[in-house]
Amino acid sequence: VNQVANLTLVSSACDMVSTAYASTKESHPYIKSVCDATEKGVKSVTEATASYVQPVLTTLEPHVAAASEYASKGLDKLGEKLPHLQKPVDQIISDTKELVSSRMADAKDAVSS
């Protein structure tokens, strides 16, 4: 999970969502009250569940470690094959707009000739 969260694409997307969420809460008082209540509910459920889940996690720890190592290797290979994972969302959007614009210009030139 940490390795995925540290991918530039994922972390920049999370930052964008977090900023939008905070901005929305700040701008709309009714949404803020709903979000605050939801956050409190999620926190309570998380705290209550943690004590029940911990013994299970302790039992499954060797299996989780093996799965984590396997997933880490898979993410490394995925990162090699998809270099966009190391780019922030803004750059990917900009690159995509540039590519589409270039292709549209090429298509326009082809049609006019």
Short mmCIF file of N, CA and C in Angstrom, two decimals:
data_model
loop_
_atom_site.label_atom_id
_atom_site.label_comp_id
_atom_site.label_asym_id
_atom_site.label_seq_id
_atom_site.Cartn_x
_atom_site.Cartn_y
_atom_site.Cartn_z
N VAL A 1 0.84 -1.19 0.00
CA VAL A 1 0.00 0.00 0.00
C VAL A 1 0.88 1.24 0.00
N ASN A 2 1.92 1.22 0.81
CA ASN A 2 2.82 2.38 0.85
C ASN A 2 3.49 2.61 -0.50
N GLN A 3 3.88 1.54 -1.15
CA GLN A 3 4.54 1.66 -2.45
C GLN A 3 3.60 2.27 -3.48
N VAL A 4 2.34 1.86 -3.47
CA VAL A 4 1.35 2.43 -4.39
C VAL A 4 1.12 3.90 -4.05
N ALA A 5 0.98 4.19 -2.77
CA ALA A 5 0.74 5.57 -2.36
C ALA A 5 1.90 6.49 -2.71
N ASN A 6 3.11 5.95 -2.79
CA ASN A 6 4.27 6.76 -3.12
C ASN A 6 4.49 6.96 -4.61
N LEU A 7 3.71 6.29 -5.45
CA LEU A 7 3.81 6.54 -6.89
C LEU A 7 3.40 7.99 -7.15
N THR A 8 4.15 8.67 -7.97
CA THR A 8 3.89 10.08 -8.23
C THR A 8 2.46 10.32 -8.71
N LEU A 9 2.00 9.48 -9.63
CA LEU A 9 0.64 9.63 -10.16
C LEU A 9 -0.39 9.50 -9.05
N VAL A 10 -0.25 8.49 -8.21
CA VAL A 10 -1.22 8.24 -7.13
C VAL A 10 -1.16 9.35 -6.09
N SER A 11 0.03 9.73 -5.66
CA SER A 11 0.13 10.76 -4.63
C SER A 11 -0.38 12.11 -5.13
N SER A 12 -0.09 12.44 -6.39
CA SER A 12 -0.59 13.72 -6.91
C SER A 12 -2.10 13.69 -7.08
N ALA A 13 -2.66 12.54 -7.47
CA ALA A 13 -4.12 12.41 -7.57
C ALA A 13 -4.76 12.54 -6.19
N CYS A 14 -4.16 11.91 -5.19
CA CYS A 14 -4.68 12.03 -3.82
C CYS A 14 -4.62 13.47 -3.33
N ASP A 15 -3.54 14.16 -3.65
CA ASP A 15 -3.43 15.57 -3.27
C ASP A 15 -4.53 16.40 -3.93
N MET A 16 -4.80 16.14 -5.20
CA MET A 16 -5.84 16.88 -5.91
C MET A 16 -7.22 16.61 -5.29
N VAL A 17 -7.50 15.36 -4.99
CA VAL A 17 -8.79 15.00 -4.39
C VAL A 17 -8.91 15.63 -3.00
N SER A 18 -7.84 15.57 -2.24
CA SER A 18 -7.86 16.15 -0.90
C SER A 18 -8.09 17.66 -0.94
N THR A 19 -7.44 18.33 -1.87
CA THR A 19 -7.62 19.78 -2.03
C THR A 19 -9.05 20.10 -2.44
N ALA A 20 -9.59 19.33 -3.38
CA ALA A 20 -10.97 19.55 -3.82
C ALA A 20 -11.95 19.30 -2.68
N TYR A 21 -11.71 18.25 -1.90
CA TYR A 21 -12.57 17.92 -0.76
C TYR A 21 -12.56 19.06 0.26
N ALA A 22 -11.36 19.52 0.61
CA ALA A 22 -11.24 20.61 1.60
C ALA A 22 -11.90 21.89 1.09
N SER A 23 -11.69 22.18 -0.18
CA SER A 23 -12.28 23.38 -0.77
C SER A 23 -13.81 23.29 -0.78
N THR A 24 -14.34 22.13 -1.12
CA THR A 24 -15.79 21.93 -1.14
C THR A 24 -16.37 22.08 0.26
N LYS A 25 -15.71 21.48 1.24
CA LYS A 25 -16.18 21.61 2.62
C LYS A 25 -16.18 23.06 3.07
N GLU A 26 -15.15 23.79 2.68
CA GLU A 26 -15.02 25.19 3.08
C GLU A 26 -16.08 26.07 2.40
N SER A 27 -16.41 25.74 1.18
CA SER A 27 -17.33 26.58 0.39
C SER A 27 -18.80 26.31 0.65
N HIS A 28 -19.13 25.11 1.12
CA HIS A 28 -20.54 24.72 1.26
C HIS A 28 -20.81 24.22 2.68
N PRO A 29 -21.44 25.05 3.51
CA PRO A 29 -21.64 24.68 4.91
C PRO A 29 -22.47 23.41 5.12
N TYR A 30 -23.47 23.17 4.26
CA TYR A 30 -24.29 21.97 4.43
C TYR A 30 -23.47 20.71 4.12
N ILE A 31 -22.68 20.79 3.08
CA ILE A 31 -21.83 19.64 2.74
C ILE A 31 -20.80 19.43 3.83
N LYS A 32 -20.28 20.53 4.40
CA LYS A 32 -19.30 20.43 5.48
C LYS A 32 -19.87 19.65 6.66
N SER A 33 -21.11 19.94 7.04
CA SER A 33 -21.69 19.24 8.20
C SER A 33 -21.87 17.75 7.90
N VAL A 34 -22.27 17.40 6.69
CA VAL A 34 -22.42 16.00 6.30
C VAL A 34 -21.05 15.31 6.31
N CYS A 35 -20.05 15.99 5.73
CA CYS A 35 -18.69 15.41 5.68
C CYS A 35 -18.12 15.22 7.07
N ASP A 36 -18.32 16.22 7.95
CA ASP A 36 -17.81 16.11 9.32
C ASP A 36 -18.45 14.93 10.04
N ALA A 37 -19.76 14.77 9.88
CA ALA A 37 -20.45 13.65 10.52
C ALA A 37 -19.94 12.31 9.97
N THR A 38 -19.76 12.25 8.65
CA THR A 38 -19.25 11.03 8.02
C THR A 38 -17.85 10.70 8.51
N GLU A 39 -17.00 11.72 8.59
CA GLU A 39 -15.63 11.51 9.08
C GLU A 39 -15.63 10.97 10.50
N LYS A 40 -16.49 11.51 11.36
CA LYS A 40 -16.57 11.03 12.75
C LYS A 40 -17.04 9.58 12.78
N GLY A 41 -18.02 9.25 11.93
CA GLY A 41 -18.52 7.88 11.87
C GLY A 41 -17.46 6.90 11.42
N VAL A 42 -16.72 7.28 10.38
CA VAL A 42 -15.65 6.41 9.87
C VAL A 42 -14.57 6.23 10.93
N LYS A 43 -14.23 7.31 11.63
CA LYS A 43 -13.21 7.22 12.68
C LYS A 43 -13.67 6.28 13.79
N SER A 44 -14.93 6.38 14.19
CA SER A 44 -15.46 5.52 15.26
C SER A 44 -15.45 4.05 14.83
N VAL A 45 -15.90 3.79 13.61
CA VAL A 45 -15.92 2.41 13.11
C VAL A 45 -14.51 1.86 13.02
N THR A 46 -13.58 2.67 12.54
CA THR A 46 -12.19 2.24 12.42
C THR A 46 -11.61 1.88 13.78
N GLU A 47 -11.83 2.75 14.76
CA GLU A 47 -11.31 2.49 16.10
C GLU A 47 -11.94 1.23 16.71
N ALA A 48 -13.24 1.06 16.51
CA ALA A 48 -13.91 -0.11 17.07
C ALA A 48 -13.46 -1.41 16.40
N THR A 49 -13.23 -1.34 15.11
CA THR A 49 -12.84 -2.52 14.34
C THR A 49 -11.38 -2.92 14.60
N ALA A 50 -10.53 -1.94 14.87
CA ALA A 50 -9.10 -2.21 15.02
C ALA A 50 -8.81 -3.27 16.08
N SER A 51 -9.50 -3.21 17.19
CA SER A 51 -9.22 -4.18 18.26
C SER A 51 -9.63 -5.60 17.86
N TYR A 52 -10.64 -5.74 17.02
CA TYR A 52 -11.08 -7.06 16.58
C TYR A 52 -10.19 -7.61 15.46
N VAL A 53 -9.69 -6.72 14.64
CA VAL A 53 -8.91 -7.12 13.47
C VAL A 53 -7.46 -7.47 13.85
N GLN A 54 -6.93 -6.83 14.87
CA GLN A 54 -5.53 -7.01 15.23
C GLN A 54 -5.14 -8.47 15.45
N PRO A 55 -5.91 -9.26 16.19
CA PRO A 55 -5.52 -10.68 16.35
C PRO A 55 -5.48 -11.44 15.03
N VAL A 56 -6.41 -11.13 14.14
CA VAL A 56 -6.44 -11.79 12.84
C VAL A 56 -5.19 -11.40 12.05
N LEU A 57 -4.85 -10.12 12.07
CA LEU A 57 -3.66 -9.66 11.35
C LEU A 57 -2.40 -10.31 11.89
N THR A 58 -2.33 -10.45 13.18
CA THR A 58 -1.16 -11.09 13.79
C THR A 58 -1.03 -12.53 13.29
N THR A 59 -2.14 -13.24 13.21
CA THR A 59 -2.14 -14.62 12.74
C THR A 59 -1.74 -14.70 11.27
N LEU A 60 -2.22 -13.75 10.50
CA LEU A 60 -1.96 -13.77 9.05
C LEU A 60 -0.67 -13.06 8.64
N GLU A 61 0.07 -12.54 9.60
CA GLU A 61 1.25 -11.73 9.29
C GLU A 61 2.23 -12.38 8.30
N PRO A 62 2.59 -13.66 8.44
CA PRO A 62 3.52 -14.26 7.47
C PRO A 62 2.94 -14.28 6.05
N HIS A 63 1.64 -14.53 5.95
CA HIS A 63 1.00 -14.56 4.64
C HIS A 63 0.92 -13.16 4.03
N VAL A 64 0.63 -12.18 4.88
CA VAL A 64 0.57 -10.79 4.42
C VAL A 64 1.96 -10.34 3.95
N ALA A 65 2.99 -10.73 4.66
CA ALA A 65 4.36 -10.37 4.28
C ALA A 65 4.72 -10.97 2.92
N ALA A 66 4.35 -12.21 2.70
CA ALA A 66 4.64 -12.86 1.42
C ALA A 66 3.86 -12.18 0.29
N ALA A 67 2.60 -11.89 0.53
CA ALA A 67 1.78 -11.21 -0.48
C ALA A 67 2.32 -9.82 -0.76
N SER A 68 2.78 -9.16 0.28
CA SER A 68 3.33 -7.82 0.13
C SER A 68 4.60 -7.84 -0.73
N GLU A 69 5.45 -8.82 -0.49
CA GLU A 69 6.69 -8.93 -1.28
C GLU A 69 6.36 -9.22 -2.75
N TYR A 70 5.41 -10.10 -2.98
CA TYR A 70 4.98 -10.42 -4.34
C TYR A 70 4.39 -9.20 -5.04
N ALA A 71 3.55 -8.47 -4.31
CA ALA A 71 2.93 -7.26 -4.87
C ALA A 71 3.98 -6.20 -5.16
N SER A 72 4.97 -6.09 -4.29
CA SER A 72 6.04 -5.10 -4.49
C SER A 72 6.81 -5.38 -5.77
N LYS A 73 7.13 -6.64 -6.01
CA LYS A 73 7.83 -7.01 -7.25
C LYS A 73 6.96 -6.71 -8.47
N GLY A 74 5.67 -7.01 -8.35
CA GLY A 74 4.75 -6.71 -9.45
C GLY A 74 4.66 -5.22 -9.72
N LEU A 75 4.63 -4.41 -8.67
CA LEU A 75 4.58 -2.96 -8.85
C LEU A 75 5.86 -2.43 -9.48
N ASP A 76 6.99 -3.02 -9.12
CA ASP A 76 8.25 -2.61 -9.75
C ASP A 76 8.21 -2.86 -11.25
N LYS A 77 7.72 -4.04 -11.64
CA LYS A 77 7.62 -4.36 -13.07
C LYS A 77 6.61 -3.44 -13.76
N LEU A 78 5.51 -3.17 -13.10
CA LEU A 78 4.50 -2.28 -13.65
C LEU A 78 5.08 -0.87 -13.86
N GLY A 79 5.86 -0.42 -12.90
CA GLY A 79 6.51 0.90 -13.01
C GLY A 79 7.46 0.97 -14.19
N GLU A 80 8.13 -0.13 -14.48
CA GLU A 80 9.03 -0.17 -15.64
C GLU A 80 8.25 -0.08 -16.95
N LYS A 81 7.11 -0.75 -17.00
CA LYS A 81 6.32 -0.81 -18.23
C LYS A 81 5.43 0.42 -18.42
N LEU A 82 5.08 1.08 -17.33
CA LEU A 82 4.21 2.26 -17.40
C LEU A 82 4.90 3.46 -16.74
N PRO A 83 5.76 4.15 -17.47
CA PRO A 83 6.49 5.27 -16.88
C PRO A 83 5.58 6.43 -16.45
N HIS A 84 4.34 6.44 -16.95
CA HIS A 84 3.41 7.50 -16.55
C HIS A 84 3.09 7.45 -15.05
N LEU A 85 3.30 6.30 -14.43
CA LEU A 85 3.04 6.20 -12.99
C LEU A 85 3.98 7.09 -12.18
N GLN A 86 5.08 7.49 -12.81
CA GLN A 86 6.05 8.35 -12.12
C GLN A 86 5.85 9.82 -12.46
N LYS A 87 4.75 10.15 -13.14
CA LYS A 87 4.46 11.54 -13.49
C LYS A 87 3.24 12.01 -12.71
N PRO A 88 3.21 13.31 -12.35
CA PRO A 88 2.03 13.83 -11.67
C PRO A 88 0.84 13.97 -12.62
N VAL A 89 -0.34 13.99 -12.06
CA VAL A 89 -1.57 14.07 -12.86
C VAL A 89 -1.55 15.27 -13.80
N ASP A 90 -1.13 16.43 -13.29
CA ASP A 90 -1.11 17.64 -14.12
C ASP A 90 -0.26 17.46 -15.38
N GLN A 91 0.87 16.81 -15.23
CA GLN A 91 1.75 16.59 -16.38
C GLN A 91 1.12 15.61 -17.36
N ILE A 92 0.47 14.58 -16.87
CA ILE A 92 -0.18 13.62 -17.75
C ILE A 92 -1.31 14.29 -18.53
N ILE A 93 -2.08 15.13 -17.85
CA ILE A 93 -3.16 15.86 -18.54
C ILE A 93 -2.58 16.78 -19.60
N SER A 94 -1.53 17.49 -19.25
CA SER A 94 -0.89 18.40 -20.21
C SER A 94 -0.33 17.63 -21.41
N ASP A 95 0.35 16.52 -21.15
CA ASP A 95 0.89 15.71 -22.24
C ASP A 95 -0.22 15.17 -23.13
N THR A 96 -1.33 14.75 -22.53
CA THR A 96 -2.45 14.22 -23.29
C THR A 96 -3.07 15.30 -24.16
N LYS A 97 -3.26 16.49 -23.60
CA LYS A 97 -3.81 17.60 -24.39
C LYS A 97 -2.90 17.92 -25.57
N GLU A 98 -1.60 17.93 -25.32
CA GLU A 98 -0.63 18.22 -26.38
C GLU A 98 -0.69 17.15 -27.47
N LEU A 99 -0.76 15.90 -27.08
CA LEU A 99 -0.83 14.79 -28.03
C LEU A 99 -2.11 14.87 -28.86
N VAL A 100 -3.24 15.11 -28.21
CA VAL A 100 -4.51 15.21 -28.94
C VAL A 100 -4.48 16.39 -29.90
N SER A 101 -3.96 17.51 -29.45
CA SER A 101 -3.86 18.69 -30.30
C SER A 101 -2.98 18.42 -31.51
N SER A 102 -1.88 17.75 -31.30
CA SER A 102 -0.98 17.41 -32.39
C SER A 102 -1.65 16.47 -33.39
N ARG A 103 -2.35 15.47 -32.86
CA ARG A 103 -3.06 14.52 -33.75
C ARG A 103 -4.17 15.23 -34.53
N MET A 104 -4.86 16.15 -33.89
CA MET A 104 -5.91 16.89 -34.58
C MET A 104 -5.31 17.77 -35.68
N ALA A 105 -4.17 18.38 -35.42
CA ALA A 105 -3.50 19.20 -36.43
C ALA A 105 -3.07 18.33 -37.60
N ASP A 106 -2.53 17.13 -37.29
CA ASP A 106 -2.14 16.20 -38.35
C ASP A 106 -3.35 15.79 -39.19
N ALA A 107 -4.47 15.50 -38.52
CA ALA A 107 -5.68 15.10 -39.23
C ALA A 107 -6.20 16.25 -40.10
N LYS A 108 -6.14 17.45 -39.56
CA LYS A 108 -6.59 18.63 -40.32
C LYS A 108 -5.73 18.83 -41.56
N ASP A 109 -4.42 18.68 -41.41
CA ASP A 109 -3.51 18.81 -42.55
C ASP A 109 -3.78 17.73 -43.61
N ALA A 110 -4.04 16.51 -43.12
CA ALA A 110 -4.30 15.40 -44.05
C ALA A 110 -5.61 15.66 -44.83
N VAL A 111 -6.62 16.15 -44.15
CA VAL A 111 -7.91 16.41 -44.81
C VAL A 111 -7.77 17.56 -45.81
N SER A 112 -7.04 18.62 -45.42
CA SER A 112 -6.91 19.76 -46.32
C SER A 112 -6.04 19.46 -47.53
N SER A 113 -5.14 18.49 -47.41
CA SER A 113 -4.34 18.17 -48.59
C SER A 113 -5.07 17.16 -49.44
#
